[in-house]
Coordinates of C-alpha atoms in Angstrom, one line a residue:
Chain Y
X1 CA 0.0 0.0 0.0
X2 CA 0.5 3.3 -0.9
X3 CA 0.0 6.3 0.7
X4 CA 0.3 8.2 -2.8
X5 CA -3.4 8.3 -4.6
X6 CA -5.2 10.9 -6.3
X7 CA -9.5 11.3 -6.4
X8 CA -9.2 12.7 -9.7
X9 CA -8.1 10.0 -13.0
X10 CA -5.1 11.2 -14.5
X11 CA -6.3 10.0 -18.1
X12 CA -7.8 12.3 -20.8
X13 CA -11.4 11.6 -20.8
X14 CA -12.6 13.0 -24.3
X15 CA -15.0 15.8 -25.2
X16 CA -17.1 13.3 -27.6
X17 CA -20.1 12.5 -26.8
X18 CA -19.4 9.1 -25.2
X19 CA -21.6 6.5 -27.8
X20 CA -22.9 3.7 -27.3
X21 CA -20.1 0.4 -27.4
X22 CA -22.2 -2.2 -27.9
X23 CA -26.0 -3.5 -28.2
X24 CA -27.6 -4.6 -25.1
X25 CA -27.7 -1.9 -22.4
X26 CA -25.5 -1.7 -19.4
X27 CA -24.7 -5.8 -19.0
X28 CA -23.6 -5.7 -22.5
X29 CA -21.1 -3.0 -22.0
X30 CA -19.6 -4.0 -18.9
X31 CA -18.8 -7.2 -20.4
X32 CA -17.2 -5.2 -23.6
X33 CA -15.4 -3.9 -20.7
X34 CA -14.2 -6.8 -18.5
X35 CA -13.0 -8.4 -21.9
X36 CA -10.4 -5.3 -22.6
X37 CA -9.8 -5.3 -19.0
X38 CA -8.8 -8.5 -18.8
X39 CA -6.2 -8.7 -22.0
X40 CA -4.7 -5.6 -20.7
X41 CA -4.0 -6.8 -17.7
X42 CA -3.1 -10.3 -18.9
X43 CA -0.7 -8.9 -21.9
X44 CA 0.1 -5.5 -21.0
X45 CA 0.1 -4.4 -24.8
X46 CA -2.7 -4.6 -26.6
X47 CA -4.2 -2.8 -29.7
X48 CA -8.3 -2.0 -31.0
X49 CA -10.8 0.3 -31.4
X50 CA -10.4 3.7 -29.4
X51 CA -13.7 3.8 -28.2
X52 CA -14.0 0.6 -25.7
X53 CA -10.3 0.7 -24.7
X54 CA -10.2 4.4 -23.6
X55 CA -13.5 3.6 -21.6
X56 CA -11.7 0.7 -20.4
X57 CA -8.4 2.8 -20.0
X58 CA -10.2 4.6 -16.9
X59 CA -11.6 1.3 -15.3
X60 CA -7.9 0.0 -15.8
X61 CA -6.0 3.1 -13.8
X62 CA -9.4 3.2 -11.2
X63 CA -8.6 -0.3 -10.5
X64 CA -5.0 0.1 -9.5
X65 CA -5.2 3.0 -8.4
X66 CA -7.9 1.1 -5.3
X67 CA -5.2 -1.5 -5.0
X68 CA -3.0 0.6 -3.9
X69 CA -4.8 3.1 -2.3
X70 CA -6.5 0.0 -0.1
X71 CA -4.3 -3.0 -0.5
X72 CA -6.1 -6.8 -0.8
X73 CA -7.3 -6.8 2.5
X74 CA -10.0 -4.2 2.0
X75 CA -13.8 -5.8 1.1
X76 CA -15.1 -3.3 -0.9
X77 CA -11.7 -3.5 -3.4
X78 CA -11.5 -7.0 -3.5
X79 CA -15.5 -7.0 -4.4
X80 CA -14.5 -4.8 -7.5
X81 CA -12.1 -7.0 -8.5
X82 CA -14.0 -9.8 -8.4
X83 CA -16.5 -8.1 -10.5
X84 CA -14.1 -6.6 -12.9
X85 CA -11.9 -9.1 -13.5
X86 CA -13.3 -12.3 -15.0
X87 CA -9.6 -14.5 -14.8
X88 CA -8.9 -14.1 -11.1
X89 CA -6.0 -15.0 -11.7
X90 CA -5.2 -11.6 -13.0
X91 CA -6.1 -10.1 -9.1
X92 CA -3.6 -12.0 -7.6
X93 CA -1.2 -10.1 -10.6
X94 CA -3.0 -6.6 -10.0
X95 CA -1.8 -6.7 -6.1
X96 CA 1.4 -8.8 -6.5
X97 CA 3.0 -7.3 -9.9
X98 CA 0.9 -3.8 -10.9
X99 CA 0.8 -2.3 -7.4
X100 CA 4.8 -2.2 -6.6
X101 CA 5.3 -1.9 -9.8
X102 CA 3.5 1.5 -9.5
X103 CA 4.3 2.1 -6.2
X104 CA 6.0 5.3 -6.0
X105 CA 4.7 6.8 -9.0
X106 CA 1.3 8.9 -9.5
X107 CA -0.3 9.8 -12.8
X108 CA -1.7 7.2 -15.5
X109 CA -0.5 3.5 -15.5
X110 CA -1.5 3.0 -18.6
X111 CA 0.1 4.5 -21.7
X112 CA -1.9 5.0 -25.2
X113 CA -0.9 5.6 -28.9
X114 CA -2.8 6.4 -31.9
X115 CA -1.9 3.7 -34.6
X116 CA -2.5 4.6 -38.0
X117 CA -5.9 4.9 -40.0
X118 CA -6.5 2.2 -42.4
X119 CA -8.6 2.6 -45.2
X120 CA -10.3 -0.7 -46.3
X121 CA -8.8 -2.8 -44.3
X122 CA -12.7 -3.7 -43.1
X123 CA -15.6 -5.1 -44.9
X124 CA -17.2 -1.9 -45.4
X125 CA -14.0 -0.1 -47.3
X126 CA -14.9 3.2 -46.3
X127 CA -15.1 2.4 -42.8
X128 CA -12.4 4.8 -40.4
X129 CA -11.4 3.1 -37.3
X130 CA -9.2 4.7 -34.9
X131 CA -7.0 1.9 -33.4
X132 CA -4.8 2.5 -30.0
X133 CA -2.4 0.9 -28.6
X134 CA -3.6 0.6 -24.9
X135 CA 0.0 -0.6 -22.7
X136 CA 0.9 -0.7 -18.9
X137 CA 3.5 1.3 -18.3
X138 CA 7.0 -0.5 -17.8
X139 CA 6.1 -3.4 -19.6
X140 CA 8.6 -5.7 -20.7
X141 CA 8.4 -5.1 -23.8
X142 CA 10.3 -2.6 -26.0
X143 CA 9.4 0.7 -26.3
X144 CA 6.8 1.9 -28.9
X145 CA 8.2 5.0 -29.0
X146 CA 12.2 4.5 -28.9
X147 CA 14.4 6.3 -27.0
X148 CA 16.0 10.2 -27.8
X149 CA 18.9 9.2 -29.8
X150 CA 22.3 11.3 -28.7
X151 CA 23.8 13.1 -31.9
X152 CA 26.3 15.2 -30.0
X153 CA 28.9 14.0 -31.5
X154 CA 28.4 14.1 -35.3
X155 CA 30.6 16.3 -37.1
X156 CA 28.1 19.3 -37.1
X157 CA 27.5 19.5 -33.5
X158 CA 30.6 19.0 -33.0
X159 CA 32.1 22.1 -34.9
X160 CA 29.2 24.3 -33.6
X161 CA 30.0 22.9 -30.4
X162 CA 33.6 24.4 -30.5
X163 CA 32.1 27.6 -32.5
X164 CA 29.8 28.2 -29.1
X165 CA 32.6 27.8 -26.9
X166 CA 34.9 30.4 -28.8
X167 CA 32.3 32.8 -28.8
X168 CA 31.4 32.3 -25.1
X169 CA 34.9 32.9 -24.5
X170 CA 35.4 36.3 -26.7
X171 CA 32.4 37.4 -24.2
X172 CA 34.2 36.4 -21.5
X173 CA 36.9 38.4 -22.5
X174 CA 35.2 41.3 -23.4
Chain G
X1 CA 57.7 32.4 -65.6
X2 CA 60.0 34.4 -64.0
X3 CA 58.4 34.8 -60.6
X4 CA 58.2 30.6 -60.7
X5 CA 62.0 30.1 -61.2
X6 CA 62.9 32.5 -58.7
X7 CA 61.6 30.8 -56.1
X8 CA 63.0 26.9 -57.5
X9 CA 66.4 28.9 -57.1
X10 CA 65.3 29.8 -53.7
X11 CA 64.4 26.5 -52.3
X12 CA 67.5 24.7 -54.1
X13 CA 68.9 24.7 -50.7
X14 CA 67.1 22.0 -49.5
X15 CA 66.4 19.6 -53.1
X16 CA 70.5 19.2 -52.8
X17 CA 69.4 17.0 -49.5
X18 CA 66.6 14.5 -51.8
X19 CA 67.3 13.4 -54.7
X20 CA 64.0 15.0 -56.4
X21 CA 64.4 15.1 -60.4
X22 CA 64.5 18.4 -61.5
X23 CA 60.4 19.2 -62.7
X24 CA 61.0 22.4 -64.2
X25 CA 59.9 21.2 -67.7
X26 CA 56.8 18.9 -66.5
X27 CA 53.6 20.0 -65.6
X28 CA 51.4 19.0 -62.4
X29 CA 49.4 17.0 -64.9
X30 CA 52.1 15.1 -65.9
X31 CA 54.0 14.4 -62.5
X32 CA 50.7 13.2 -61.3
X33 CA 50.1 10.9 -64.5
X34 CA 53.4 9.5 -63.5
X35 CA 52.2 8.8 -59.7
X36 CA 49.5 7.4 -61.3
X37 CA 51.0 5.3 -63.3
X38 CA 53.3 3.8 -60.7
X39 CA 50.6 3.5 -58.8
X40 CA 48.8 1.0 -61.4
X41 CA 51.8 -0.6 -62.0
X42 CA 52.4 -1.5 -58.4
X43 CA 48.5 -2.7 -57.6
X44 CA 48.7 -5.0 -60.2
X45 CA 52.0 -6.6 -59.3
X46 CA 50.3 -7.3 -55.7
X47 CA 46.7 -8.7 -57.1
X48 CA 49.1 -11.0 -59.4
X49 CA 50.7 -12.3 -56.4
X50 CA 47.7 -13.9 -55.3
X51 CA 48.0 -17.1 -56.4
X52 CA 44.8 -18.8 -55.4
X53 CA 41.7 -17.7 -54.2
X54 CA 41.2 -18.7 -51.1
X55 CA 37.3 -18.2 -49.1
X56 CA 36.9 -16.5 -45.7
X57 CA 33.7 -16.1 -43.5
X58 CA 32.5 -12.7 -42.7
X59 CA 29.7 -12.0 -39.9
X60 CA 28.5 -8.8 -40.6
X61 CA 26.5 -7.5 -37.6
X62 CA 24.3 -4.9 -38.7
X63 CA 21.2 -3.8 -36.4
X64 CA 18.3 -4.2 -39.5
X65 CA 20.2 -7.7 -40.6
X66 CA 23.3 -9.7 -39.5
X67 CA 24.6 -12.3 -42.2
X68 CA 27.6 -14.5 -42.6
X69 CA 29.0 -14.3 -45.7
X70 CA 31.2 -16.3 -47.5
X71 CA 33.8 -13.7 -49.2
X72 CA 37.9 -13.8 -51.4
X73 CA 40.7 -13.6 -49.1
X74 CA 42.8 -10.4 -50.2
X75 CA 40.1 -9.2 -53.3
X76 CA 36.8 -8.7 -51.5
X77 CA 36.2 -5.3 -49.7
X78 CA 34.1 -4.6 -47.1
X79 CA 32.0 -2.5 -49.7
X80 CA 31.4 -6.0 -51.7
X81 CA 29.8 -7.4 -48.4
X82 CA 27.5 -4.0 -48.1
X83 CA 26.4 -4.5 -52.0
X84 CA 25.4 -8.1 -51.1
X85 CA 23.4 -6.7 -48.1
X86 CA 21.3 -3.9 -48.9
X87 CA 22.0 -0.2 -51.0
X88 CA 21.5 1.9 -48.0
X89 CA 24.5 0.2 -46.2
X90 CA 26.7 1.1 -49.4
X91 CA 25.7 4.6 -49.8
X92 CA 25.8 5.7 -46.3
X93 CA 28.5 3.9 -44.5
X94 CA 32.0 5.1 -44.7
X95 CA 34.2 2.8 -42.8
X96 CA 34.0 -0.4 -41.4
X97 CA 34.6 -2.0 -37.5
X98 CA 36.7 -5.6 -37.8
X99 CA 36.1 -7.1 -34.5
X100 CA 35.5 -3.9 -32.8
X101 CA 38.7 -3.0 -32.6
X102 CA 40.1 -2.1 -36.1
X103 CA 38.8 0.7 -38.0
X104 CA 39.1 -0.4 -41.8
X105 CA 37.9 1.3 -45.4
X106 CA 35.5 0.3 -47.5
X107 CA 37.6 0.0 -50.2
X108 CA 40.3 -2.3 -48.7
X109 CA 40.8 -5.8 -49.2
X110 CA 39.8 -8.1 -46.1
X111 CA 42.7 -10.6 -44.5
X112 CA 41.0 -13.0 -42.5
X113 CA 37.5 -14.6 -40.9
X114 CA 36.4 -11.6 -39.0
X115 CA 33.3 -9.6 -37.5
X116 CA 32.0 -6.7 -39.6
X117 CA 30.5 -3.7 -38.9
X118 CA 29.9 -0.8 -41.2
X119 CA 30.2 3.0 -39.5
X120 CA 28.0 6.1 -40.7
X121 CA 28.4 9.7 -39.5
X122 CA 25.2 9.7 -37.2
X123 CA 25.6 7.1 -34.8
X124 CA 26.3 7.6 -30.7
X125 CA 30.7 8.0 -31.4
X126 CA 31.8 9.0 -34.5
X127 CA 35.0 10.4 -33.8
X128 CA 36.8 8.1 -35.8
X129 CA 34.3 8.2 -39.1
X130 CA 34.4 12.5 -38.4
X131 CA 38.8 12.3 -38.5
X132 CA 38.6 10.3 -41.2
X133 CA 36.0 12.6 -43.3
X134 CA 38.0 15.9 -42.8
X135 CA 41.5 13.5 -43.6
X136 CA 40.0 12.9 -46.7
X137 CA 38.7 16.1 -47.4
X138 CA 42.7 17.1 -46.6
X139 CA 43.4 14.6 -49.5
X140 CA 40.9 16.3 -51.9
X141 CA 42.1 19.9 -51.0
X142 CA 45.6 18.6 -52.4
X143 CA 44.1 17.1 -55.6
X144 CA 42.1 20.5 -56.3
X145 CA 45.4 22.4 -55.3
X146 CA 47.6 20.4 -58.0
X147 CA 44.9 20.7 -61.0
X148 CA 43.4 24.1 -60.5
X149 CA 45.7 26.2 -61.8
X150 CA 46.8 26.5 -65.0
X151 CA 49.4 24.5 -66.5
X152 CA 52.2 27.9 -66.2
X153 CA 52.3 27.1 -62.6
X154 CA 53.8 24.3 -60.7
X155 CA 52.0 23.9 -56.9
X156 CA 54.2 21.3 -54.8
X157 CA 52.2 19.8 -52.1
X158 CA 53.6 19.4 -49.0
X159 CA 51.8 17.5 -46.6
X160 CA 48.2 17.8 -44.1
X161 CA 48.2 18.2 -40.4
X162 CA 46.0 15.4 -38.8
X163 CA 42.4 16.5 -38.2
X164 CA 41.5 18.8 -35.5
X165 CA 38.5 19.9 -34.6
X166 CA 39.0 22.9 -32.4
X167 CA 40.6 24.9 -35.4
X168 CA 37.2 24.7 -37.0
X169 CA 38.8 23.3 -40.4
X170 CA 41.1 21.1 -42.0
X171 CA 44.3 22.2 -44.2
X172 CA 46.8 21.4 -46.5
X173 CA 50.4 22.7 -46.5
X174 CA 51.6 23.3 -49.9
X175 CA 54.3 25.4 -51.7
X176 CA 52.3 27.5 -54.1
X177 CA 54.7 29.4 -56.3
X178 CA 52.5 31.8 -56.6
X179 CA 54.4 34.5 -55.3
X180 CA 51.6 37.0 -53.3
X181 CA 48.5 35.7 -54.7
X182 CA 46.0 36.5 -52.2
X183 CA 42.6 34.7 -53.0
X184 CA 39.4 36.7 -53.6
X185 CA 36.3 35.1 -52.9
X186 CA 35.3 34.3 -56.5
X187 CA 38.3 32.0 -56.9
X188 CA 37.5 30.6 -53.3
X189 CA 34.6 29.6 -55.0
X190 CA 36.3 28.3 -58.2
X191 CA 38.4 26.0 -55.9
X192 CA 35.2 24.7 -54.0
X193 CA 33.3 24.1 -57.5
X194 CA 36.5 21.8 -58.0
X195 CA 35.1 19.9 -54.9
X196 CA 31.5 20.0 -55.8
X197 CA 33.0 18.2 -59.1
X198 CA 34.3 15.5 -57.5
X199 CA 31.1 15.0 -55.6
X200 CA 29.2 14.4 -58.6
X201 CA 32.2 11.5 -59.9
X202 CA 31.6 9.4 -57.0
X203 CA 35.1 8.8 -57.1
X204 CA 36.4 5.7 -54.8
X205 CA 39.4 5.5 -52.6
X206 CA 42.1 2.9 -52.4
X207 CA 44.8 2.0 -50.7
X208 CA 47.8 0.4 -51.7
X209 CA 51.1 -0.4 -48.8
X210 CA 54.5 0.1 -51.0
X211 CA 57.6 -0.4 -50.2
X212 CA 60.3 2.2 -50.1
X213 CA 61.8 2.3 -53.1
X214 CA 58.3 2.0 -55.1
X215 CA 57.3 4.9 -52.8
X216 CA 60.6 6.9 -54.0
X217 CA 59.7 6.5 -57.6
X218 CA 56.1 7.5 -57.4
X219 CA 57.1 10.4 -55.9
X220 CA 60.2 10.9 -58.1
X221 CA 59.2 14.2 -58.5
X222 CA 57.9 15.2 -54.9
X223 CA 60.9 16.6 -53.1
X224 CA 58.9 17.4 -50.1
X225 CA 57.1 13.5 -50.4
X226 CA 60.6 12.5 -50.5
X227 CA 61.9 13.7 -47.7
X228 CA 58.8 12.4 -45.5
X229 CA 59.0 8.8 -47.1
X230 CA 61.5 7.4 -44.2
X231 CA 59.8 9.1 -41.9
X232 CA 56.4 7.2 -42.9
X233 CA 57.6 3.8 -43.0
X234 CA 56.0 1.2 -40.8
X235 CA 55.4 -2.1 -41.1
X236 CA 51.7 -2.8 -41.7
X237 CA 51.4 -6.5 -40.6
X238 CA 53.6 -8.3 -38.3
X239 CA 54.4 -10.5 -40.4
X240 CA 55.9 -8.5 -43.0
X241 CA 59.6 -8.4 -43.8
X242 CA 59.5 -5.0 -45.1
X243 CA 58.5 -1.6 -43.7
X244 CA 55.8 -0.1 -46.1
X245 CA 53.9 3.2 -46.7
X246 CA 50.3 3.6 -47.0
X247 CA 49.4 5.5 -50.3
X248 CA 46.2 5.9 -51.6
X249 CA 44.5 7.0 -54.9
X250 CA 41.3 8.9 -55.9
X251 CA 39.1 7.2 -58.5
X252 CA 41.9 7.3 -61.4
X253 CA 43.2 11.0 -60.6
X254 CA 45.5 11.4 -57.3
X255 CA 47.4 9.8 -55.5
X256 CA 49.4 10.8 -52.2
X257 CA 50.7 9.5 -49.1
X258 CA 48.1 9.0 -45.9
X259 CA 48.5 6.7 -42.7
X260 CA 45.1 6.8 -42.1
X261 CA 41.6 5.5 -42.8
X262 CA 39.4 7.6 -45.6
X263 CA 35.7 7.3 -46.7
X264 CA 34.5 5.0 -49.0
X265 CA 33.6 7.3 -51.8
X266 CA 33.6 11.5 -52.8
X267 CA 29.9 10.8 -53.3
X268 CA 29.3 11.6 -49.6
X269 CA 30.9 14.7 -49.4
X270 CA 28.3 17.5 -48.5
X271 CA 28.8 21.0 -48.4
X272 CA 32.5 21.6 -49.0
X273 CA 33.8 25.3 -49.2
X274 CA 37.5 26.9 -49.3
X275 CA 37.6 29.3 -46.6
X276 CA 41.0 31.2 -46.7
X277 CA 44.9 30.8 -47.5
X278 CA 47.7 31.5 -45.2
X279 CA 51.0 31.6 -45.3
X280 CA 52.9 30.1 -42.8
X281 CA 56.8 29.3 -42.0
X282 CA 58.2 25.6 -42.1
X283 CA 61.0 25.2 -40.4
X284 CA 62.0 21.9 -41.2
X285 CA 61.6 22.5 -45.2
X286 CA 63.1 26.4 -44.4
X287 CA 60.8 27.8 -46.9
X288 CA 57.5 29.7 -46.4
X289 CA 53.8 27.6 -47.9
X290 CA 50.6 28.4 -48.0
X291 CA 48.3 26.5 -45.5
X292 CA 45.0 26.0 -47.6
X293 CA 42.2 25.8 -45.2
X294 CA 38.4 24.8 -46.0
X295 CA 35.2 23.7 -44.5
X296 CA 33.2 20.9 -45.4
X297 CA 30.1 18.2 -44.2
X298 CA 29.3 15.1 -45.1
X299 CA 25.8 14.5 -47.1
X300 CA 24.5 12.6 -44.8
X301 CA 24.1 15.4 -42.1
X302 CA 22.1 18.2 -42.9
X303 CA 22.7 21.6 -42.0
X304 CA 21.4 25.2 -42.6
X305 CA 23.1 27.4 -45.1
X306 CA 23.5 30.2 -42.2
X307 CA 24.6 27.9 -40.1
X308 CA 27.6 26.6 -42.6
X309 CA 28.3 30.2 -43.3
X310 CA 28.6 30.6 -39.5
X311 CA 31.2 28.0 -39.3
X312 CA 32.9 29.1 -42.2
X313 CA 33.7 32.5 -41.1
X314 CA 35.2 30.9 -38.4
X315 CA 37.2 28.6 -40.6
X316 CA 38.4 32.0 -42.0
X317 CA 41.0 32.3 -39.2
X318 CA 44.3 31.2 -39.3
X319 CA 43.9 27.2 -38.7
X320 CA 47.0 26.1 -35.7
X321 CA 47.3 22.7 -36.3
X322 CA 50.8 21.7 -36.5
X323 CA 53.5 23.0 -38.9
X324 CA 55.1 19.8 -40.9
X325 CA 57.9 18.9 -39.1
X326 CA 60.3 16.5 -40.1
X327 CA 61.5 14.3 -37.1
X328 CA 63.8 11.9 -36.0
X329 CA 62.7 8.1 -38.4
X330 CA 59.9 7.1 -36.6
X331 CA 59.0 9.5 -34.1
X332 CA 57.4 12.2 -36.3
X333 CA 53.8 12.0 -36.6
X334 CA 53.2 14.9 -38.7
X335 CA 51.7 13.2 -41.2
X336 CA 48.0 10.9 -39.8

């Protein structure tokens, strides 16, 4: 347990008008829910349509985020987990893997990238779907997004390097 | 004509020590046809020495792709390996890593089973593929300096001080003969046009080890190539019974005497500008040359145009790198 936790989701929740995900009323999207749920959590990387997994993105922080604010002793966490999480298998990983994992950091535990739109790739070929790439943070994975690359020593930053250091010392002089 | 033989009268102080040929009567064309031709003669006495052709396995280890490849002992270059992977590894790399440890060209035969990698001029340390860019923009400076100028007047190259990058540009030492010729910026540009030429030839460099005596007679003419030539010698592989020098030679045009590694091809030279000429004294040689200083990037790295002219100004100034010197045999290191 934690003592770091925050009321307030540290995701973007999106100005749309929040549509409907599936057919079938409340049962039918909490099960659209628990699915996304439980692939995230079961293989930290996963990639579909924006519109169940950013909805799922905020169940996914709200659950860790009670794991650690409560730890797995606490009724009222454990009952959303129960609910929420259809492997439980994936609990005992919530409390034993996400939660020091995430232990002394605050914000989002999830990360999310925009893939590409493809065109035609569906039956109706003028179908847009925004796909993201819905990931817990420190996977083990490699990075989507790879790391700064250091170009300090090519040969232009390295004559301007020497250029900058002359002229800083003609204004020291001066 | 008379300005020129003034100063050969001047400097016949020091040709009574080497025994430089007299060039009065020859043209820089025609001393350099006769490197050239030396040159040839020499490379294809070693490729007839190989006898058989003999197969050695080379792992190249290339992030994208890592092969082994079954290549010629003593004919196939590290550029033939790059060909058989993929075009961006010939265009872009410039030297090549054998077992991490040696830095090798692109153009020179490979010895024995090794590791490869090939080096471009963005990755995390390039100091070794940025030294061996200006060297061999050093090397192209001396070619330009030796066919720009009209036939009338005879330029003797000295020699280059080894890359530095605090001066903010790379030189070459040469006796000019040109009495007090004091550049403008429209033949600056001429002379950089020279490069730009070159660019467009995608001439290769390659290296050839001579001996001493071949060296002397390539550079029959050289008096101040003579006089370095002891200096120079080394031998190349351990196993060698005689000390050589490491010459090399632009596409079919120039050839001159260089320890170190240069790029694989003129194709990536960048921007490439002359920035100023200076005289300067040479003790060891007792005369006064010109030091011949420019500015240039490789292709691969892009920079602004105000930028480049930023740098360039500063290339303007007087470059400090050292003065040739001629040491004791095997000490001096003026030459890289």
């Amino acid at each position: 347990m934690s003592n770091l936790s925050t009321r307030t989701l540290r995701v973007t929740v999106p100005h749309a008008i929040r549509s409907k995900l599936v057919v079938g009323g409340q049962d039918a999207r909490h099960e659209k829910i628990k699915a996304v749920l439980g692939e995230l959590f079961r293989q930290e990387r996963i990639e579909g349509y924006i519109r169940p997994y950013d909805e799922a993105r905020q169940y996914a922080e709200r659950l860790i985020e009670l794991a650690k604010k409560y730890g797995d002793r606490h009724v009222g966490t454990m009952q959303l987990m129960d609910y929420w999480l259809i492997d439980k298998d994936l609990i005992h990983k919530v409390f034993k893997v996400f939660v020091p994992r995430y232990a002394n950091t605050i914000g989002p535990y999830t990360n999310s990238y925009r893939l590409p739109i493809e065109y035609g790739k569906f039956q109706q070929p003028f179908k847009q779907r925004q796909n993201i790439v819905l990931e817990m943070k420190d996977n083990p994975y490699p990075r989507i997004i790879p790391d700064p690359r250091n170009y300090s020593n090519i040969l232009s930053n390295v004559l301007l390097n020497e250029a900058r250091k002359e002229y800083q010392n003609e204004k020291k002089k001066t | 004509m008379m300005k020129i033989r003034s100063c050969l009268t001047f400097s016949r102080r020091f040709q009574s020590t080497s025994s430089a040929q007299s060039r009065n009567h020859l043209t820089n064309d025609e001393i350099r046809a006769h490197r050239l031709r030396i040159f040839n003669n020499e490379r294809q006495v070693q490729i007839e020495r190989i006898r058989r052709v003999e197969k050695i396995e080379i792992d190249v280890q290339d992030p994208i792709q890592s092969t082994k490849l079954l290549m010629n002992k003593n004919l196939s270059t590290p550029l033939h390996c790059a060909r058989h992977l993929s075009s961006v590894l010939v265009d872009r790399s410039c030297l090549a890593l054998i077992d991490d440890q040696h830095i090798w060209d692109m153009n020179r035969p490979l010895e024995r089973d090794c590791t490869l990698k090939f080096l471009h001029f963005m990755e995390e340390n390039c100091e070794e593929q940025n030294r061996a860019y200006w060297r061999t923009c050093s090397f192209i400076i001396g070619y330009i300096l030796e066919t720009a100028f009209k036939s009338t007047y005879h330029v003797e190259l000295c020699s280059f001080p080894p890359p530095q990058f605090q001066a903010g540009s790379f030189a070459y030492d040469a006796q000019l003969n040109l009495g007090d010729w004091k550049p403008t910026r429209d033949d600056l540009r001429c002379l950089s046009i020279q490069a730009y030429k070159l660019r467009d030839r995608d001439l290769r460099f390659e290296r050839l080890d001579v001996t001493q005596s071949v060296a002397e007679e390539m550079f029959a003419y050289d008096r101040f190539k003579l006089a370095q030539i002891p200096h120079m010698l080394r031998l190349v592989t351990p196993t060698d019974t005689q000390p050589r020098l490491s010459v090399y030679r632009m596409g079919d045009c120039h050839v001159d005497i260089t320890r170190g590694p240069l790029i694989s091809s003129t194709k990536q030279i960048g921007r490439f500008e002359f920035s100023a000429v200076h005289p300067i004294d040479v003790p060891s040689y007792n005369e006064t040359m010109h030091r011949v200083q420019a500015l240039s990037i490789p292709a691969q790295l892009h920079l602004h145009y105000w930028t480049f002219d930023y740098l360039l100004e500063r290339a303007k100034k007087k470059n400090n790198a050292s003065v040739p010197t001629l040491g004791k045999a095997k000490t001096a290191e003026k030459l890289e």
